[in-house]
Amino acid sequence: MWRRSVLVSVGLIGLAVAVYAFLTNRPVTLPVAHVEMNVPVRVFGLGTVEARVLSRIGFEVEGAIVDLQADHGDVVKQGSVLARLSPAKQEARVAKAKAGLLSAEVGVQRAEANVAKSRAVLAQREEANKRKKALVRRDIVSEQTAEEAQRDEDVAKAELSVALSEVEVAGANLETARSELALEVAVLDQHALIAPFDGIVIERHKELGTVVKSGEPVFSLVANDSYWGLAYVDEARSGYIAEGQTVEARLRSRPLDLFTGQVARVGLESDRVSEERRVYIKGENPPPRVHLGEQAEFWITVTVLDKALLVPEAAVQGFDGRQGTVWTIRDGRLERQRLSFRHRTEDARLEVAGGLTQGAEVVVAPAAGLREGRRASAATEASP
């Protein structure tokens, strides 16, 4: 009996070995890659809606807000008044500066009148000095009288010089008064907050009666037509992104709508932690109302392959971003080849760039039990 059992066991083992040998050596039919035409290569990026021109504006001076003429969501025009501060104190400063200007103008008029008076006195003294000198030569008046006449003329000249200097001082005081008035008027104008550009109010930070400091934000404004998308793209996929490329986007709040645009800017600095590159997209058909910070998905078309052989990344072993090993069928036998790759499509297929032997076909769905030299054939497109 035990001999029969041994023979049966040996027979079963032999049968199993034969079945295994048959299964592992029989020809296999495998799907292979085919050349495709006009294949778009798109890069995915996740990001948000942002604004290129976003300004948080406030007053250049401090004071209490007494008027607010804009609120969240309002569309404003450049030059329109958005808010005002209490002007009473500054208006008093302007009035004081105007009084100072008037006083300076009067001072100039008085100094000019003094000059005219000094000129008249000098002319009189010069004429008297001439007469006295003539009389001295004829011995009609004494030398002392002539010297006194000369002295009076010299004094008149000095007084004219002083009067002319006073005119210059008065003129300088007038310019100072004008500058002070201009300064006070400028500060008074700063009590009105003016819209710097056409835009929309994103947020109002202060309310009536609030005392604000210089530079403290009162409104957040976004300029019209300055919305753009900010996409974060993996560095490994961003090498072929360039300005002007076509972009498709979907907003999280409107997943059924497709928005288009172009790459406006590629960031020159990548994030050192997330290893992502910033790509800015200018939209061509933005929605009527845009919400800053909303999440969006972007697909950037970096190129269109006129003719390409594409292999699923899952079928490539040891892929390092440039090269990897694949199974190929050549002359009816399986063979492993190391290929180089270039572009990667959004469905995780790699473009074969080089290394493929002429006549070889790349297997796109490797099965278990493959080994080099095993007989194999390429499945037709009609094969399941």
PDB file of C-alpha atoms in Angstrom, residues 23-285:
ATOM      1  CA  LEU A  23       1.391  27.545 -17.910  1.00  0.00           C
ATOM      2  CA  THR A  24       4.689  29.381 -17.578  1.00  0.00           C
ATOM      3  CA  ASN A  25       5.966  28.486 -21.018  1.00  0.00           C
ATOM      4  CA  ARG A  26       2.849  28.748 -23.127  1.00  0.00           C
ATOM      5  CA  PRO A  27       2.663  31.810 -25.377  1.00  0.00           C
ATOM      6  CA  VAL A  28       0.959  34.824 -23.831  1.00  0.00           C
ATOM      7  CA  THR A  29      -0.998  37.592 -25.475  1.00  0.00           C
ATOM      8  CA  LEU A  30      -0.412  41.037 -23.966  1.00  0.00           C
ATOM      9  CA  PRO A  31      -1.698  44.536 -24.737  1.00  0.00           C
ATOM     10  CA  VAL A  32       0.931  46.865 -26.176  1.00  0.00           C
ATOM     11  CA  ALA A  33       1.255  50.610 -26.666  1.00  0.00           C
ATOM     12  CA  HIS A  34       0.284  52.182 -29.974  1.00  0.00           C
ATOM     13  CA  VAL A  35       1.311  55.496 -31.477  1.00  0.00           C
ATOM     14  CA  GLU A  36      -1.237  58.245 -30.806  1.00  0.00           C
ATOM     15  CA  MET A  37      -1.744  61.529 -32.605  1.00  0.00           C
ATOM     16  CA  ASN A  38      -2.369  65.042 -31.238  1.00  0.00           C
ATOM     17  CA  VAL A  39      -2.090  64.163 -27.562  1.00  0.00           C
ATOM     18  CA  PRO A  40      -2.430  67.145 -25.195  1.00  0.00           C
ATOM     19  CA  VAL A  41      -0.044  67.180 -22.226  1.00  0.00           C
ATOM     20  CA  ARG A  42      -1.686  68.932 -19.291  1.00  0.00           C
ATOM     21  CA  VAL A  43      -0.315  69.697 -15.837  1.00  0.00           C
ATOM     22  CA  PHE A  44      -2.627  69.831 -12.837  1.00  0.00           C
ATOM     23  CA  GLY A  45      -2.406  72.480 -10.173  1.00  0.00           C
ATOM     24  CA  LEU A  46      -4.516  73.168  -7.106  1.00  0.00           C
ATOM     25  CA  GLY A  47      -4.822  76.756  -5.955  1.00  0.00           C
ATOM     26  CA  THR A  48      -7.026  79.704  -5.117  1.00  0.00           C
ATOM     27  CA  VAL A  49      -8.568  82.815  -6.633  1.00  0.00           C
ATOM     28  CA  GLU A  50      -6.521  85.914  -5.808  1.00  0.00           C
ATOM     29  CA  ALA A  51      -6.200  89.549  -6.888  1.00  0.00           C
ATOM     30  CA  ARG A  52      -3.136  91.132  -8.442  1.00  0.00           C
ATOM     31  CA  VAL A  53      -4.082  94.573  -7.070  1.00  0.00           C
ATOM     32  CA  LEU A  54      -5.402  94.347  -3.511  1.00  0.00           C
ATOM     33  CA  SER A  55      -4.978  97.497  -1.405  1.00  0.00           C
ATOM     34  CA  ARG A  56      -5.818  98.085   2.247  1.00  0.00           C
ATOM     35  CA  ILE A  57      -6.264 101.845   2.303  1.00  0.00           C
ATOM     36  CA  GLY A  58      -6.526 104.243   5.228  1.00  0.00           C
ATOM     37  CA  PHE A  59      -6.031 107.877   6.188  1.00  0.00           C
ATOM     38  CA  GLU A  60      -2.604 109.503   6.233  1.00  0.00           C
ATOM     39  CA  VAL A  61      -3.601 111.371   9.408  1.00  0.00           C
ATOM     40  CA  GLU A  62      -5.333 110.329  12.596  1.00  0.00           C
ATOM     41  CA  GLY A  63      -8.812 111.361  13.680  1.00  0.00           C
ATOM     42  CA  ALA A  64     -12.393 110.279  14.276  1.00  0.00           C
ATOM     43  CA  ILE A  65     -14.450 108.947  11.351  1.00  0.00           C
ATOM     44  CA  VAL A  66     -17.549 111.108  10.831  1.00  0.00           C
ATOM     45  CA  ASP A  67     -18.660 109.886   7.395  1.00  0.00           C
ATOM     46  CA  LEU A  68     -18.602 106.531   5.580  1.00  0.00           C
ATOM     47  CA  GLN A  69     -19.778 106.432   1.979  1.00  0.00           C
ATOM     48  CA  ALA A  70     -18.860 102.870   0.964  1.00  0.00           C
ATOM     49  CA  ASP A  71     -19.458  99.379   2.283  1.00  0.00           C
ATOM     50  CA  HIS A  72     -18.738  95.736   1.506  1.00  0.00           C
ATOM     51  CA  GLY A  73     -19.460  94.886  -2.119  1.00  0.00           C
ATOM     52  CA  ASP A  74     -19.754  98.467  -3.378  1.00  0.00           C
ATOM     53  CA  VAL A  75     -18.243  99.343  -6.741  1.00  0.00           C
ATOM     54  CA  VAL A  76     -16.273 102.591  -6.485  1.00  0.00           C
ATOM     55  CA  LYS A  77     -14.734 104.922  -9.051  1.00  0.00           C
ATOM     56  CA  GLN A  78     -11.260 106.405  -8.907  1.00  0.00           C
ATOM     57  CA  GLY A  79     -11.345 109.749  -7.102  1.00  0.00           C
ATOM     58  CA  SER A  80     -14.608 109.139  -5.248  1.00  0.00           C
ATOM     59  CA  VAL A  81     -14.766 109.887  -1.503  1.00  0.00           C
ATOM     60  CA  LEU A  82     -15.024 106.766   0.639  1.00  0.00           C
ATOM     61  CA  ALA A  83     -14.843 108.267   4.143  1.00  0.00           C
ATOM     62  CA  ARG A  84     -14.084 111.474   6.053  1.00  0.00           C
ATOM     63  CA  LEU A  85     -12.488 112.410   9.369  1.00  0.00           C
ATOM     64  CA  SER A  86     -13.633 115.214  11.665  1.00  0.00           C
ATOM     65  CA  PRO A  87     -12.116 118.367  10.054  1.00  0.00           C
ATOM     66  CA  ALA A  88     -12.764 120.971  12.789  1.00  0.00           C
ATOM     67  CA  LYS A  89      -9.266 121.046  14.252  1.00  0.00           C
ATOM     68  CA  GLN A  90      -7.573 121.106  10.884  1.00  0.00           C
ATOM     69  CA  GLU A  91      -9.903 123.770   9.525  1.00  0.00           C
ATOM     70  CA  ALA A  92      -8.791 125.991  12.427  1.00  0.00           C
ATOM     71  CA  ARG A  93      -5.179 125.366  11.445  1.00  0.00           C
ATOM     72  CA  VAL A  94      -5.980 126.365   7.878  1.00  0.00           C
ATOM     73  CA  ALA A  95      -7.652 129.574   9.095  1.00  0.00           C
ATOM     74  CA  LYS A  96      -4.594 130.385  11.181  1.00  0.00           C
ATOM     75  CA  ALA A  97      -2.321 129.752   8.199  1.00  0.00           C
ATOM     76  CA  LYS A  98      -4.464 132.038   6.037  1.00  0.00           C
ATOM     77  CA  ALA A  99      -4.151 134.801   8.654  1.00  0.00           C
ATOM     78  CA  GLY A 100      -0.391 134.291   8.709  1.00  0.00           C
ATOM     79  CA  LEU A 101      -0.310 134.578   4.913  1.00  0.00           C
ATOM     80  CA  LEU A 102      -2.276 137.828   5.033  1.00  0.00           C
ATOM     81  CA  SER A 103       0.108 139.225   7.663  1.00  0.00           C
ATOM     82  CA  ALA A 104       3.105 138.266   5.526  1.00  0.00           C
ATOM     83  CA  GLU A 105       1.596 139.978   2.487  1.00  0.00           C
ATOM     84  CA  VAL A 106       1.080 143.152   4.513  1.00  0.00           C
ATOM     85  CA  GLY A 107       4.657 142.879   5.740  1.00  0.00           C
ATOM     86  CA  VAL A 108       5.901 142.788   2.138  1.00  0.00           C
ATOM     87  CA  GLN A 109       3.852 145.881   1.271  1.00  0.00           C
ATOM     88  CA  ARG A 110       5.232 147.740   4.301  1.00  0.00           C
ATOM     89  CA  ALA A 111       8.814 146.775   3.462  1.00  0.00           C
ATOM     90  CA  GLU A 112       8.355 147.943  -0.140  1.00  0.00           C
ATOM     91  CA  ALA A 113       6.899 151.258   1.134  1.00  0.00           C
ATOM     92  CA  ASN A 114       9.964 151.699   3.355  1.00  0.00           C
ATOM     93  CA  VAL A 115      12.194 151.165   0.329  1.00  0.00           C
ATOM     94  CA  ALA A 116      10.340 153.858  -1.595  1.00  0.00           C
ATOM     95  CA  LYS A 117      10.661 156.223   1.352  1.00  0.00           C
ATOM     96  CA  SER A 118      14.391 155.463   1.737  1.00  0.00           C
ATOM     97  CA  ARG A 119      14.992 156.090  -1.968  1.00  0.00           C
ATOM     98  CA  ALA A 120      13.250 159.474  -1.728  1.00  0.00           C
ATOM     99  CA  VAL A 121      15.304 160.484   1.359  1.00  0.00           C
ATOM    100  CA  LEU A 122      18.514 159.341  -0.352  1.00  0.00           C
ATOM    101  CA  ALA A 123      17.731 161.413  -3.441  1.00  0.00           C
ATOM    102  CA  GLN A 124      17.086 164.453  -1.251  1.00  0.00           C
ATOM    103  CA  ARG A 125      20.337 163.978   0.690  1.00  0.00           C
ATOM    104  CA  GLU A 126      22.362 163.492  -2.504  1.00  0.00           C
ATOM    105  CA  GLU A 127      21.019 166.717  -3.953  1.00  0.00           C
ATOM    106  CA  ALA A 128      21.737 168.630  -0.736  1.00  0.00           C
ATOM    107  CA  ASN A 129      25.270 167.222  -0.613  1.00  0.00           C
ATOM    108  CA  LYS A 130      25.933 168.401  -4.171  1.00  0.00           C
ATOM    109  CA  ARG A 131      24.836 171.944  -3.347  1.00  0.00           C
ATOM    110  CA  LYS A 132      26.945 172.069  -0.187  1.00  0.00           C
ATOM    111  CA  LYS A 133      30.041 170.919  -2.066  1.00  0.00           C
ATOM    112  CA  ALA A 134      29.521 173.655  -4.672  1.00  0.00           C
ATOM    113  CA  LEU A 135      29.115 176.290  -2.000  1.00  0.00           C
ATOM    114  CA  VAL A 136      32.286 175.144  -0.222  1.00  0.00           C
ATOM    115  CA  ARG A 137      34.318 175.689  -3.396  1.00  0.00           C
ATOM    116  CA  ARG A 138      33.030 179.291  -3.474  1.00  0.00           C
ATOM    117  CA  ASP A 139      33.672 179.726   0.267  1.00  0.00           C
ATOM    118  CA  ILE A 140      30.003 180.399   0.951  1.00  0.00           C
ATOM    119  CA  VAL A 141      29.609 177.547   3.533  1.00  0.00           C
ATOM    120  CA  SER A 142      32.117 176.011   5.892  1.00  0.00           C
ATOM    121  CA  GLU A 143      33.846 172.626   5.484  1.00  0.00           C
ATOM    122  CA  GLN A 144      31.975 171.328   8.511  1.00  0.00           C
ATOM    123  CA  THR A 145      28.633 171.966   6.830  1.00  0.00           C
ATOM    124  CA  ALA A 146      29.803 170.055   3.754  1.00  0.00           C
ATOM    125  CA  GLU A 147      30.963 167.108   5.866  1.00  0.00           C
ATOM    126  CA  GLU A 148      27.586 166.982   7.604  1.00  0.00           C
ATOM    127  CA  ALA A 149      25.831 166.886   4.220  1.00  0.00           C
ATOM    128  CA  GLN A 150      28.074 163.960   3.104  1.00  0.00           C
ATOM    129  CA  ARG A 151      27.324 162.151   6.339  1.00  0.00           C
ATOM    130  CA  ASP A 152      23.573 162.571   5.840  1.00  0.00           C
ATOM    131  CA  GLU A 153      23.877 161.074   2.338  1.00  0.00           C
ATOM    132  CA  ASP A 154      25.829 158.050   3.641  1.00  0.00           C
ATOM    133  CA  VAL A 155      23.220 157.476   6.351  1.00  0.00           C
ATOM    134  CA  ALA A 156      20.439 157.599   3.732  1.00  0.00           C
ATOM    135  CA  LYS A 157      22.280 154.986   1.607  1.00  0.00           C
ATOM    136  CA  ALA A 158      22.605 152.689   4.634  1.00  0.00           C
ATOM    137  CA  GLU A 159      18.924 153.099   5.450  1.00  0.00           C
ATOM    138  CA  LEU A 160      18.050 152.159   1.841  1.00  0.00           C
ATOM    139  CA  SER A 161      20.175 148.986   2.125  1.00  0.00           C
ATOM    140  CA  VAL A 162      18.362 148.074   5.345  1.00  0.00           C
ATOM    141  CA  ALA A 163      15.000 148.697   3.676  1.00  0.00           C
ATOM    142  CA  LEU A 164      15.972 146.468   0.729  1.00  0.00           C
ATOM    143  CA  SER A 165      17.029 143.698   3.144  1.00  0.00           C
ATOM    144  CA  GLU A 166      13.710 144.005   4.923  1.00  0.00           C
ATOM    145  CA  VAL A 167      11.945 143.470   1.582  1.00  0.00           C
ATOM    146  CA  GLU A 168      13.881 140.224   1.082  1.00  0.00           C
ATOM    147  CA  VAL A 169      13.042 139.088   4.636  1.00  0.00           C
ATOM    148  CA  ALA A 170       9.391 139.969   4.109  1.00  0.00           C
ATOM    149  CA  GLY A 171       9.402 138.030   0.820  1.00  0.00           C
ATOM    150  CA  ALA A 172      10.884 134.977   2.558  1.00  0.00           C
ATOM    151  CA  ASN A 173       8.264 135.249   5.291  1.00  0.00           C
ATOM    152  CA  LEU A 174       5.577 135.404   2.590  1.00  0.00           C
ATOM    153  CA  GLU A 175       6.875 132.200   0.949  1.00  0.00           C
ATOM    154  CA  THR A 176       6.965 130.504   4.355  1.00  0.00           C
ATOM    155  CA  ALA A 177       3.392 131.558   5.041  1.00  0.00           C
ATOM    156  CA  ARG A 178       2.290 130.249   1.642  1.00  0.00           C
ATOM    157  CA  SER A 179       4.048 126.915   2.266  1.00  0.00           C
ATOM    158  CA  GLU A 180       2.471 126.600   5.695  1.00  0.00           C
ATOM    159  CA  LEU A 181      -0.965 127.294   4.227  1.00  0.00           C
ATOM    160  CA  ALA A 182      -0.395 124.741   1.450  1.00  0.00           C
ATOM    161  CA  LEU A 183       0.688 122.186   4.059  1.00  0.00           C
ATOM    162  CA  GLU A 184      -2.356 122.763   6.229  1.00  0.00           C
ATOM    163  CA  VAL A 185      -4.677 122.599   3.216  1.00  0.00           C
ATOM    164  CA  ALA A 186      -3.009 119.325   2.126  1.00  0.00           C
ATOM    165  CA  VAL A 187      -3.501 117.885   5.598  1.00  0.00           C
ATOM    166  CA  LEU A 188      -7.135 119.004   5.495  1.00  0.00           C
ATOM    167  CA  ASP A 189      -7.558 117.226   2.152  1.00  0.00           C
ATOM    168  CA  GLN A 190      -6.158 114.090   3.777  1.00  0.00           C
ATOM    169  CA  HIS A 191      -9.194 114.072   6.056  1.00  0.00           C
ATOM    170  CA  ALA A 192     -11.083 112.689   3.035  1.00  0.00           C
ATOM    171  CA  LEU A 193     -10.263 109.102   1.978  1.00  0.00           C
ATOM    172  CA  ILE A 194     -10.216 108.910  -1.833  1.00  0.00           C
ATOM    173  CA  ALA A 195     -10.481 105.740  -3.952  1.00  0.00           C
ATOM    174  CA  PRO A 196      -7.096 105.294  -5.709  1.00  0.00           C
ATOM    175  CA  PHE A 197      -8.557 103.242  -8.593  1.00  0.00           C
ATOM    176  CA  ASP A 198     -11.757 101.766  -9.991  1.00  0.00           C
ATOM    177  CA  GLY A 199     -12.576  98.693  -7.946  1.00  0.00           C
ATOM    178  CA  ILE A 200     -14.803  96.893  -5.501  1.00  0.00           C
ATOM    179  CA  VAL A 201     -14.837  97.111  -1.711  1.00  0.00           C
ATOM    180  CA  ILE A 202     -13.897  93.696  -0.337  1.00  0.00           C
ATOM    181  CA  GLU A 203     -14.146  94.666   3.322  1.00  0.00           C
ATOM    182  CA  ARG A 204     -14.843  97.692   5.532  1.00  0.00           C
ATOM    183  CA  HIS A 205     -12.691  97.515   8.645  1.00  0.00           C
ATOM    184  CA  LYS A 206     -13.940 100.558  10.639  1.00  0.00           C
ATOM    185  CA  GLU A 207     -17.259 102.117  11.598  1.00  0.00           C
ATOM    186  CA  LEU A 208     -18.523 105.638  12.336  1.00  0.00           C
ATOM    187  CA  GLY A 209     -16.988 107.281  15.383  1.00  0.00           C
ATOM    188  CA  THR A 210     -13.879 105.130  15.394  1.00  0.00           C
ATOM    189  CA  VAL A 211     -10.662 107.033  16.051  1.00  0.00           C
ATOM    190  CA  VAL A 212      -8.111 105.727  13.578  1.00  0.00           C
ATOM    191  CA  LYS A 213      -4.366 106.149  13.488  1.00  0.00           C
ATOM    192  CA  SER A 214      -2.309 107.170  10.516  1.00  0.00           C
ATOM    193  CA  GLY A 215      -2.088 104.326   7.983  1.00  0.00           C
ATOM    194  CA  GLU A 216      -4.625 102.109   9.775  1.00  0.00           C
ATOM    195  CA  PRO A 217      -6.725 100.216   7.152  1.00  0.00           C
ATOM    196  CA  VAL A 218     -10.324 101.377   6.737  1.00  0.00           C
ATOM    197  CA  PHE A 219     -11.215  99.591   3.466  1.00  0.00           C
ATOM    198  CA  SER A 220      -9.843  96.713   1.420  1.00  0.00           C
ATOM    199  CA  LEU A 221     -10.148  97.378  -2.308  1.00  0.00           C
ATOM    200  CA  VAL A 222      -9.580  95.151  -5.321  1.00  0.00           C
ATOM    201  CA  ALA A 223      -8.971  96.795  -8.677  1.00  0.00           C
ATOM    202  CA  ASN A 224     -11.295  95.913 -11.529  1.00  0.00           C
ATOM    203  CA  ASP A 225     -10.034  93.209 -13.904  1.00  0.00           C
ATOM    204  CA  SER A 226      -7.151  92.322 -11.575  1.00  0.00           C
ATOM    205  CA  TYR A 227      -8.436  88.910 -10.505  1.00  0.00           C
ATOM    206  CA  TRP A 228      -6.250  85.932 -11.292  1.00  0.00           C
ATOM    207  CA  GLY A 229      -5.755  82.357 -10.216  1.00  0.00           C
ATOM    208  CA  LEU A 230      -2.814  81.184  -8.152  1.00  0.00           C
ATOM    209  CA  ALA A 231      -1.973  77.545  -8.863  1.00  0.00           C
ATOM    210  CA  TYR A 232       0.529  75.447  -6.926  1.00  0.00           C
ATOM    211  CA  VAL A 233       2.206  72.902  -9.208  1.00  0.00           C
ATOM    212  CA  ASP A 234       4.571  70.105  -8.241  1.00  0.00           C
ATOM    213  CA  GLU A 235       8.127  71.065  -9.187  1.00  0.00           C
ATOM    214  CA  ALA A 236       8.544  67.727 -10.963  1.00  0.00           C
ATOM    215  CA  ARG A 237       5.712  68.674 -13.357  1.00  0.00           C
ATOM    216  CA  SER A 238       6.368  72.383 -13.770  1.00  0.00           C
ATOM    217  CA  GLY A 239       9.439  72.387 -15.997  1.00  0.00           C
ATOM    218  CA  TYR A 240       7.540  72.958 -19.252  1.00  0.00           C
ATOM    219  CA  ILE A 241       5.123  75.631 -17.971  1.00  0.00           C
ATOM    220  CA  ALA A 242       5.558  79.005 -19.685  1.00  0.00           C
ATOM    221  CA  GLU A 243       3.712  82.302 -20.019  1.00  0.00           C
ATOM    222  CA  GLY A 244       0.889  82.328 -22.562  1.00  0.00           C
ATOM    223  CA  GLN A 245      -0.066  78.654 -22.280  1.00  0.00           C
ATOM    224  CA  THR A 246      -3.765  77.760 -22.251  1.00  0.00           C
ATOM    225  CA  VAL A 247      -5.390  76.977 -18.903  1.00  0.00           C
ATOM    226  CA  GLU A 248      -8.725  75.436 -17.939  1.00  0.00           C
ATOM    227  CA  ALA A 249     -10.098  75.947 -14.453  1.00  0.00           C
ATOM    228  CA  ARG A 250     -13.010  74.886 -12.281  1.00  0.00           C
ATOM    229  CA  LEU A 251     -14.090  76.717  -9.150  1.00  0.00           C
ATOM    230  CA  ARG A 252     -15.089  74.730  -6.101  1.00  0.00           C
ATOM    231  CA  SER A 253     -18.412  76.592  -5.901  1.00  0.00           C
ATOM    232  CA  ARG A 254     -19.163  76.014  -9.609  1.00  0.00           C
ATOM    233  CA  PRO A 255     -17.863  72.539 -10.503  1.00  0.00           C
ATOM    234  CA  LEU A 256     -19.994  72.270 -13.648  1.00  0.00           C
ATOM    235  CA  ASP A 257     -18.643  75.470 -15.212  1.00  0.00           C
ATOM    236  CA  LEU A 258     -15.388  75.522 -17.161  1.00  0.00           C
ATOM    237  CA  PHE A 259     -13.337  78.719 -17.159  1.00  0.00           C
ATOM    238  CA  THR A 260     -10.432  79.401 -19.488  1.00  0.00           C
ATOM    239  CA  GLY A 261      -7.375  81.596 -19.302  1.00  0.00           C
ATOM    240  CA  GLN A 262      -3.650  81.837 -19.886  1.00  0.00           C
ATOM    241  CA  VAL A 263      -0.516  81.596 -17.789  1.00  0.00           C
ATOM    242  CA  ALA A 264       0.356  85.186 -16.864  1.00  0.00           C
ATOM    243  CA  ARG A 265       3.389  84.592 -14.658  1.00  0.00           C
ATOM    244  CA  VAL A 266       5.510  81.718 -13.406  1.00  0.00           C
ATOM    245  CA  GLY A 267       6.977  82.303  -9.957  1.00  0.00           C
ATOM    246  CA  LEU A 268      10.750  82.543  -9.833  1.00  0.00           C
ATOM    247  CA  GLU A 269      10.901  81.067  -6.321  1.00  0.00           C
ATOM    248  CA  SER A 270       9.510  77.682  -5.316  1.00  0.00           C
ATOM    249  CA  ASP A 271       8.218  76.740  -1.889  1.00  0.00           C
ATOM    250  CA  ARG A 272      11.077  75.039  -0.084  1.00  0.00           C
ATOM    251  CA  VAL A 273       8.781  72.985   2.133  1.00  0.00           C
ATOM    252  CA  SER A 274       6.020  71.807  -0.195  1.00  0.00           C
ATOM    253  CA  GLU A 275       8.348  71.757  -3.256  1.00  0.00           C
ATOM    254  CA  GLU A 276       5.724  73.505  -5.357  1.00  0.00           C
ATOM    255  CA  ARG A 277       5.945  76.298  -7.901  1.00  0.00           C
ATOM    256  CA  ARG A 278       3.514  79.226  -8.032  1.00  0.00           C
ATOM    257  CA  VAL A 279       1.793  79.798 -11.361  1.00  0.00           C
ATOM    258  CA  TYR A 280      -0.444  82.839 -11.898  1.00  0.00           C
ATOM    259  CA  ILE A 281      -3.330  82.550 -14.367  1.00  0.00           C
ATOM    260  CA  LYS A 282      -5.255  85.403 -16.000  1.00  0.00           C
ATOM    261  CA  GLY A 283      -8.854  84.396 -16.702  1.00  0.00           C
ATOM    262  CA  GLU A 284     -10.620  85.091 -19.981  1.00  0.00           C
ATOM    263  CA  ASN A 285     -14.211  84.448 -18.858  1.00  0.00           C
TER     264      ASN A 285
END
